[in-house]
Tab-separated table of C-alpha atoms in Angstrom:
chain	number	residue	atom	x	y	z
A	1	MET	CA	99.086	-184.722	-76.509
A	2	LEU	CA	101.156	-185.364	-73.375
A	3	LEU	CA	99.315	-188.610	-72.713
A	4	ASP	CA	99.969	-189.614	-76.317
A	5	ARG	CA	103.688	-189.059	-75.751
A	6	PHE	CA	103.598	-191.264	-72.674
A	7	LEU	CA	101.930	-194.027	-74.674
A	8	VAL	CA	104.461	-193.723	-77.504
A	9	ALA	CA	107.351	-193.906	-75.031
A	10	SER	CA	105.797	-196.899	-73.283
A	11	LYS	CA	105.228	-198.672	-76.580
A	12	GLY	CA	108.904	-198.268	-77.429
A	13	PHE	CA	109.897	-199.831	-74.130
A	14	GLU	CA	107.316	-202.603	-74.564
A	15	ARG	CA	108.765	-203.513	-77.956
A	16	HIS	CA	112.072	-204.372	-76.304
A	17	VAL	CA	110.421	-206.119	-73.357
A	18	ARG	CA	108.690	-208.459	-75.772
A	19	ALA	CA	112.052	-209.271	-77.369
A	20	ILE	CA	113.870	-210.257	-74.162
A	21	PRO	CA	115.125	-213.835	-74.607
A	22	PRO	CA	114.669	-216.349	-71.774
A	23	ASP	CA	118.315	-215.985	-70.783
A	24	GLY	CA	118.314	-212.192	-71.146
A	25	TRP	CA	116.617	-211.166	-67.911
A	26	ALA	CA	119.861	-211.222	-65.927
A	27	ALA	CA	121.847	-209.193	-68.474
A	28	PRO	CA	123.512	-205.999	-67.167
A	29	THR	CA	122.094	-202.605	-68.105
A	30	PRO	CA	123.548	-199.084	-68.215
A	31	CYS	CA	121.902	-198.596	-64.793
A	32	THR	CA	124.597	-200.603	-63.044
A	33	GLU	CA	122.508	-201.479	-59.993
A	34	TRP	CA	119.857	-203.148	-62.197
A	35	ASP	CA	119.861	-206.135	-64.490
A	36	VAL	CA	117.221	-206.353	-67.219
A	37	ARG	CA	114.542	-207.799	-64.948
A	38	ALA	CA	115.147	-205.106	-62.325
A	39	LEU	CA	114.934	-202.399	-65.003
A	40	VAL	CA	111.631	-203.751	-66.331
A	41	ASN	CA	110.370	-204.009	-62.762
A	42	HIS	CA	111.443	-200.399	-62.135
A	43	MET	CA	109.381	-199.273	-65.098
A	44	THR	CA	106.373	-201.392	-64.170
A	45	ARG	CA	106.437	-200.431	-60.514
A	46	GLY	CA	106.988	-196.816	-61.517
A	47	ASN	CA	103.778	-196.762	-63.527
A	48	LEU	CA	101.889	-198.185	-60.553
A	49	ASN	CA	103.491	-195.714	-58.173
A	50	TYR	CA	102.422	-192.765	-60.322
A	51	ILE	CA	98.871	-194.050	-60.098
A	52	GLY	CA	99.324	-194.077	-56.343
A	53	LEU	CA	100.472	-190.457	-56.363
A	54	LEU	CA	97.360	-189.423	-58.256
A	55	ARG	CA	95.287	-191.202	-55.599
A	56	GLY	CA	96.963	-189.374	-52.733
A	57	ALA	CA	100.014	-191.501	-51.944
A	58	THR	CA	102.934	-189.681	-50.327
A	59	ARG	CA	106.559	-189.580	-51.401
A	60	GLU	CA	107.275	-192.002	-48.545
A	61	ASP	CA	104.707	-194.431	-49.968
A	62	PHE	CA	106.274	-194.056	-53.405
A	63	LEU	CA	109.792	-194.792	-52.160
A	64	ALA	CA	108.715	-197.679	-49.943
A	65	ALA	CA	107.134	-199.469	-52.909
A	66	ARG	CA	109.746	-198.549	-55.505
A	67	ASP	CA	111.662	-201.845	-55.462
A	68	ALA	CA	108.753	-204.185	-54.715
A	69	ASP	CA	108.252	-206.891	-57.324
A	70	ALA	CA	105.580	-205.941	-59.841
A	71	LEU	CA	106.364	-208.531	-62.536
A	72	GLY	CA	105.355	-211.851	-61.032
A	73	ASP	CA	105.461	-214.744	-63.467
A	74	ASP	CA	104.392	-212.735	-66.536
A	75	PRO	CA	106.572	-209.624	-66.889
A	76	VAL	CA	105.252	-208.653	-70.324
A	77	THR	CA	101.631	-208.628	-69.193
A	78	ALA	CA	102.557	-206.912	-65.940
A	79	PHE	CA	104.278	-204.093	-67.813
A	80	THR	CA	101.593	-203.608	-70.453
A	81	GLU	CA	98.840	-203.626	-67.829
A	82	SER	CA	100.743	-201.052	-65.775
A	83	VAL	CA	100.928	-198.775	-68.811
A	84	ARG	CA	97.211	-199.160	-69.475
A	85	ALA	CA	96.322	-198.417	-65.856
A	86	CYS	CA	98.697	-195.455	-65.641
A	87	ALA	CA	97.338	-193.925	-68.840
A	88	GLN	CA	93.793	-194.415	-67.595
A	89	ALA	CA	94.632	-192.689	-64.304
A	90	PHE	CA	96.185	-189.681	-66.050
A	91	ALA	CA	93.237	-189.467	-68.453
A	92	ASP	CA	90.943	-188.597	-65.539
A	93	GLU	CA	89.456	-185.136	-65.968
A	94	SER	CA	91.286	-183.552	-63.019
A	95	ALA	CA	94.479	-185.627	-63.016
A	96	LEU	CA	96.755	-183.224	-64.879
A	97	ASP	CA	95.954	-180.322	-62.562
A	98	ARG	CA	96.183	-182.332	-59.344
A	99	VAL	CA	99.258	-181.678	-57.173
A	100	VAL	CA	101.112	-184.880	-56.276
A	101	ASP	CA	103.763	-185.547	-53.637
A	102	TYR	CA	106.521	-186.708	-55.980
A	103	PRO	CA	109.739	-187.756	-54.155
A	104	LEU	CA	111.836	-185.021	-55.789
A	105	GLY	CA	109.305	-182.256	-55.151
A	106	LYS	CA	105.606	-181.516	-55.425
A	107	LEU	CA	104.347	-181.454	-59.018
A	108	THR	CA	101.151	-181.063	-60.939
A	109	GLY	CA	99.936	-184.234	-62.583
A	110	ARG	CA	100.861	-182.665	-65.907
A	111	ARG	CA	104.509	-182.299	-64.949
A	112	ALA	CA	104.547	-185.707	-63.273
A	113	LEU	CA	103.398	-187.280	-66.518
A	114	ALA	CA	106.106	-185.366	-68.394
A	115	VAL	CA	108.741	-186.710	-65.991
A	116	ARG	CA	107.317	-190.215	-66.404
A	117	THR	CA	107.454	-189.905	-70.185
A	118	ALA	CA	111.052	-188.690	-70.183
A	119	ASP	CA	112.027	-191.502	-67.811
A	120	SER	CA	110.304	-194.069	-70.014
A	121	THR	CA	112.115	-192.775	-73.088
A	122	VAL	CA	115.596	-192.847	-71.565
A	123	HIS	CA	115.066	-196.281	-70.022
A	124	THR	CA	114.055	-197.535	-73.459
A	125	TRP	CA	117.601	-196.796	-74.552
A	126	ASP	CA	118.949	-198.561	-71.451
A	127	LEU	CA	116.963	-201.689	-72.263
A	128	ALA	CA	117.905	-201.631	-75.936
A	129	ARG	CA	121.591	-201.348	-75.066
A	130	ALA	CA	121.341	-204.188	-72.552
A	131	LEU	CA	119.792	-206.409	-75.223
A	132	GLY	CA	122.077	-205.356	-78.056
A	133	ALA	CA	118.997	-204.086	-79.907
A	134	ASP	CA	118.394	-201.022	-82.059
A	135	GLU	CA	118.992	-198.037	-79.750
A	136	THR	CA	117.190	-195.481	-81.896
A	137	LEU	CA	114.597	-193.588	-79.844
A	138	ASN	CA	111.482	-191.939	-81.216
A	139	PRO	CA	112.835	-188.687	-82.708
A	140	GLY	CA	109.719	-186.738	-81.751
A	141	LEU	CA	110.150	-187.732	-78.108
A	142	VAL	CA	113.865	-186.919	-78.218
A	143	ALA	CA	113.144	-183.455	-79.625
A	144	TRP	CA	110.378	-182.778	-77.101
A	145	ILE	CA	112.465	-183.837	-74.082
A	146	ASP	CA	115.469	-181.883	-75.347
A	147	GLU	CA	113.432	-178.725	-75.891
A	148	SER	CA	111.356	-179.068	-72.702
A	149	TYR	CA	114.031	-180.415	-70.351
A	150	ASP	CA	114.281	-177.298	-68.187
A	151	ASP	CA	110.507	-177.003	-67.859
A	152	ILE	CA	110.057	-180.700	-67.060
A	153	PHE	CA	112.685	-180.835	-64.320
A	154	ALA	CA	112.618	-177.264	-63.002
A	155	GLY	CA	112.834	-177.115	-59.226
A	156	LEU	CA	113.236	-180.848	-58.688
A	157	ALA	CA	115.894	-182.114	-56.291
A	158	LEU	CA	117.956	-183.914	-58.907
A	159	ASN	CA	121.095	-185.675	-57.691
A	160	SER	CA	123.448	-188.499	-58.597
A	161	ARG	CA	120.839	-191.070	-57.531
A	162	VAL	CA	118.558	-189.700	-60.223
A	163	PHE	CA	120.951	-188.772	-63.042
A	164	ALA	CA	124.623	-189.622	-63.190
A	165	ASP	CA	126.967	-186.817	-64.164
A	166	PRO	CA	127.295	-186.292	-67.915
A	167	PRO	CA	130.230	-188.278	-69.306
A	168	ALA	CA	133.437	-186.392	-69.972
A	169	GLY	CA	134.698	-185.783	-73.464
A	170	ALA	CA	133.599	-184.098	-76.645
A	171	PRO	CA	129.871	-183.481	-77.079
A	172	ALA	CA	128.032	-186.296	-78.782
A	173	ALA	CA	127.158	-185.803	-82.426
A	174	SER	CA	123.448	-186.566	-82.654
A	175	ARG	CA	120.582	-184.955	-80.796
A	176	GLN	CA	119.671	-188.288	-79.248
A	177	ASP	CA	123.217	-188.810	-77.997
A	178	ARG	CA	123.420	-185.274	-76.638
A	179	LEU	CA	120.160	-185.831	-74.772
A	180	LEU	CA	121.351	-189.144	-73.349
A	181	THR	CA	124.492	-187.507	-72.002
A	182	ARG	CA	122.274	-185.060	-70.090
A	183	PHE	CA	120.844	-188.107	-68.333
A	184	GLY	CA	124.308	-189.453	-67.521
A	185	ARG	CA	124.512	-192.015	-70.309
A	186	ASP	CA	127.503	-192.410	-72.593
A	187	PRO	CA	126.200	-193.725	-75.930
A	188	ARG	CA	129.684	-193.452	-77.435
A	189	ARG	CA	131.057	-196.107	-75.110
A	190	PRO	CA	130.542	-199.662	-76.365
A	191	ARG	CA	129.404	-202.279	-73.911
A	192	THR	CA	131.412	-205.445	-73.584
A	193	PRO	CA	129.987	-208.635	-72.077
A	194	ALA	CA	132.483	-208.456	-69.210
A	195	GLU	CA	131.877	-204.824	-68.380
A	196	PRO	CA	128.457	-203.256	-67.963
A	197	PRO	CA	128.523	-199.562	-68.889
A	198	ALA	CA	128.743	-196.962	-66.141
A	199	ARG	CA	125.476	-195.394	-65.125
């Protein structure tokens, strides 16, 4: 079931990747340090780094490779292949019970996959907003992350480099918007071409 959620989240992100126009790769995203290409690379490299964790890589290895280019000349294929390989690695019989050296704290493979799935879901919104596309996330994933948030992230060394502070103001109306604010996004704030939204 957890692996299925990861695949659903990845498919949502892939849908937007496939829709990126030739001149869209340099567009700003809600993650202000990344343009669209850097965000897609983050997701692709992230999938590969999780495979590395399952194979014994350390948190130092993970961080050292985090910004390395994983897209090459064919970003769509690079991303989809990274999803396939990541899913295959987590489908291994012992993967979910293996303890991995995640940068924010040691986790079982099961929790690492939950973190990866939540990350994939939220970054789907980031990419959709950057492209001016439909920002609606899978409601089943939104509900699961919202209900399981404390269990997914319990004990991890979360900080402003991971999640920005929730935006100030009245609580957002929808469950999706309330969840996004927990990850430091402000879905109520429109993006203008001259001003990328704050992370």
